[in-house]
Short mmCIF file of C-alpha atoms in Angstrom, two decimals:
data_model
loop_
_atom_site.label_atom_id
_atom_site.label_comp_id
_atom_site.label_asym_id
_atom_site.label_seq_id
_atom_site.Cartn_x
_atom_site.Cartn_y
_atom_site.Cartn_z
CA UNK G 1 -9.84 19.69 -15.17
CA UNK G 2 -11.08 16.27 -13.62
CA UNK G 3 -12.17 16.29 -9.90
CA UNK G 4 -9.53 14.43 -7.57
CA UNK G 5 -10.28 11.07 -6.02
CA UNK G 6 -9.84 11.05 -2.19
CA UNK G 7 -9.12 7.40 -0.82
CA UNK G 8 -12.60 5.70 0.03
CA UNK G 9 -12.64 1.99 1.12
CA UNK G 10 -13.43 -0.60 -0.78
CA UNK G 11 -15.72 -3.60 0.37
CA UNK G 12 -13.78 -6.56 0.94
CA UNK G 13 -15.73 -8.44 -1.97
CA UNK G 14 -14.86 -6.11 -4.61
CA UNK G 15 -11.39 -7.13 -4.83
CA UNK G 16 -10.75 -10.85 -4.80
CA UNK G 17 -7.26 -11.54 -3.35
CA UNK G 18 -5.82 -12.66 -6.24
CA UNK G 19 -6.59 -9.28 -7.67
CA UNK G 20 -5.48 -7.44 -4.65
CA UNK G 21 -1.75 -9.32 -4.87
CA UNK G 22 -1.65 -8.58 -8.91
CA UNK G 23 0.17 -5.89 -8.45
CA UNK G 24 2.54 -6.82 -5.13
CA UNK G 25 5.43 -8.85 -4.66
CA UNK G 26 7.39 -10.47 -1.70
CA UNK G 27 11.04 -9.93 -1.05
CA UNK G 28 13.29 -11.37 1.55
CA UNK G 29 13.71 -9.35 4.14
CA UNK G 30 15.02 -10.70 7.63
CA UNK G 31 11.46 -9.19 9.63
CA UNK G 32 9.58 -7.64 7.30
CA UNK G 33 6.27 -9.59 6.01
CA UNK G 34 4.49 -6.61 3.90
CA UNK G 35 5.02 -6.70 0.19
CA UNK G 36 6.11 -4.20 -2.26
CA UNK G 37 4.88 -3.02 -5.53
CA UNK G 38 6.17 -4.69 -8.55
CA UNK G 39 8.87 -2.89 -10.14
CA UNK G 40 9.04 -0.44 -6.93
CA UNK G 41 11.28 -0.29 -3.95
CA UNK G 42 8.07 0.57 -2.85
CA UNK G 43 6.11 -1.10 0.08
CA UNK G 44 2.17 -1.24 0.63
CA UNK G 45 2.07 0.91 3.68
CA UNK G 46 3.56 3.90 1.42
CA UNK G 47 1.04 4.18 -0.65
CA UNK G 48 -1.39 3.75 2.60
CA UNK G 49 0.24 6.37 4.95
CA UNK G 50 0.54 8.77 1.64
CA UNK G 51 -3.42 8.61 0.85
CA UNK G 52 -4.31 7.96 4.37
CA UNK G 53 -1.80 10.18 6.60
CA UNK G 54 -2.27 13.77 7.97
CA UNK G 55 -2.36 15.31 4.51
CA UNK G 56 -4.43 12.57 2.66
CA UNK G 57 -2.93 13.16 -0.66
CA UNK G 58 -5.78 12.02 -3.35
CA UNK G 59 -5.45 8.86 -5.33
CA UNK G 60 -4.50 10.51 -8.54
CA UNK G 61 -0.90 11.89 -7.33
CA UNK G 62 -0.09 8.77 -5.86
CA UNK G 63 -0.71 7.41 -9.37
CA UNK G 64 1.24 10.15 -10.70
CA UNK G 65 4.08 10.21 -7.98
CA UNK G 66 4.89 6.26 -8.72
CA UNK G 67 3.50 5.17 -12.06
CA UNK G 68 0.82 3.08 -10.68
CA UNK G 69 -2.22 1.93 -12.56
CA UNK G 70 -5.30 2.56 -9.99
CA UNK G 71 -5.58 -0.93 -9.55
CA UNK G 72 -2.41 -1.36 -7.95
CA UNK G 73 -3.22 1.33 -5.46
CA UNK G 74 -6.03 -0.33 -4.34
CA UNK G 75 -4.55 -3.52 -3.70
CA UNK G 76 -2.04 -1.24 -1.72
CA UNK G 77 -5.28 0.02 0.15
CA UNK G 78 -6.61 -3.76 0.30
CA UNK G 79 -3.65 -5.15 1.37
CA UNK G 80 -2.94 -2.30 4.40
CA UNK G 81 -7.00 -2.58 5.27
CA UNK G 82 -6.60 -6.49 5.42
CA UNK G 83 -3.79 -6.79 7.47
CA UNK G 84 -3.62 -3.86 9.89
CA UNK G 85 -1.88 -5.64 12.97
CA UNK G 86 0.68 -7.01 10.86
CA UNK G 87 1.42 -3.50 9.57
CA UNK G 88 1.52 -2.31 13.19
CA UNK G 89 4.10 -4.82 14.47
CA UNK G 90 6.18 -3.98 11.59
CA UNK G 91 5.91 -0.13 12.59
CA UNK G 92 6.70 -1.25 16.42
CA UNK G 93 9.84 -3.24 14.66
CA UNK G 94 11.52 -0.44 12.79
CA UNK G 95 10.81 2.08 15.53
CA UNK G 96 12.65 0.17 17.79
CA UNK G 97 15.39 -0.39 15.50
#
């Protein structure tokens, strides 16, 4: 049995953006900026708040859960790390909706 993977950071300059976006995808949406995972009705901040939140799930069952390559949870990761005030005024948006 293989040790689980808890969510750790990634510098910045390990994955390019290009890399990072790989595996995300814009929709229309009337306020919502954040993509989703290809193939997915699936948005970045899942996969962030699912390896991040109170129970910090580890890396593997998100992989599991959704069929993701690990790549494409780290550009999840990237993506939520990069753009963390965006994230939050989406939060504020739907809360107040």
């Amino acid at each position: 049995m293989s040790a689980q993977t808890t969510y750790q950071p990634k510098a910045p300059e390990t994955c390019p953006r290009a890399e990072e976006r790989k595996y995300l995808e814009s929709r229309h949406h009337a306020w919502r900026q954040q993509p989703y995972v290809k193939g997915h009705r699936l948005l970045a901040s899942d996969v962030w708040n699912y390896l991040t939140g109170s129970e910090g799930h580890p890396v593997e069952d998100a992989m599991e859960n959704w069929e993701l390559p690990r790549e494409a949870v780290d550009g999840c990761l990237l993506y939520c790390e990069s753009y963390a005030e965006l994230l939050a005024s989406e939060s504020e948006e739907e809360r107040r909706r």
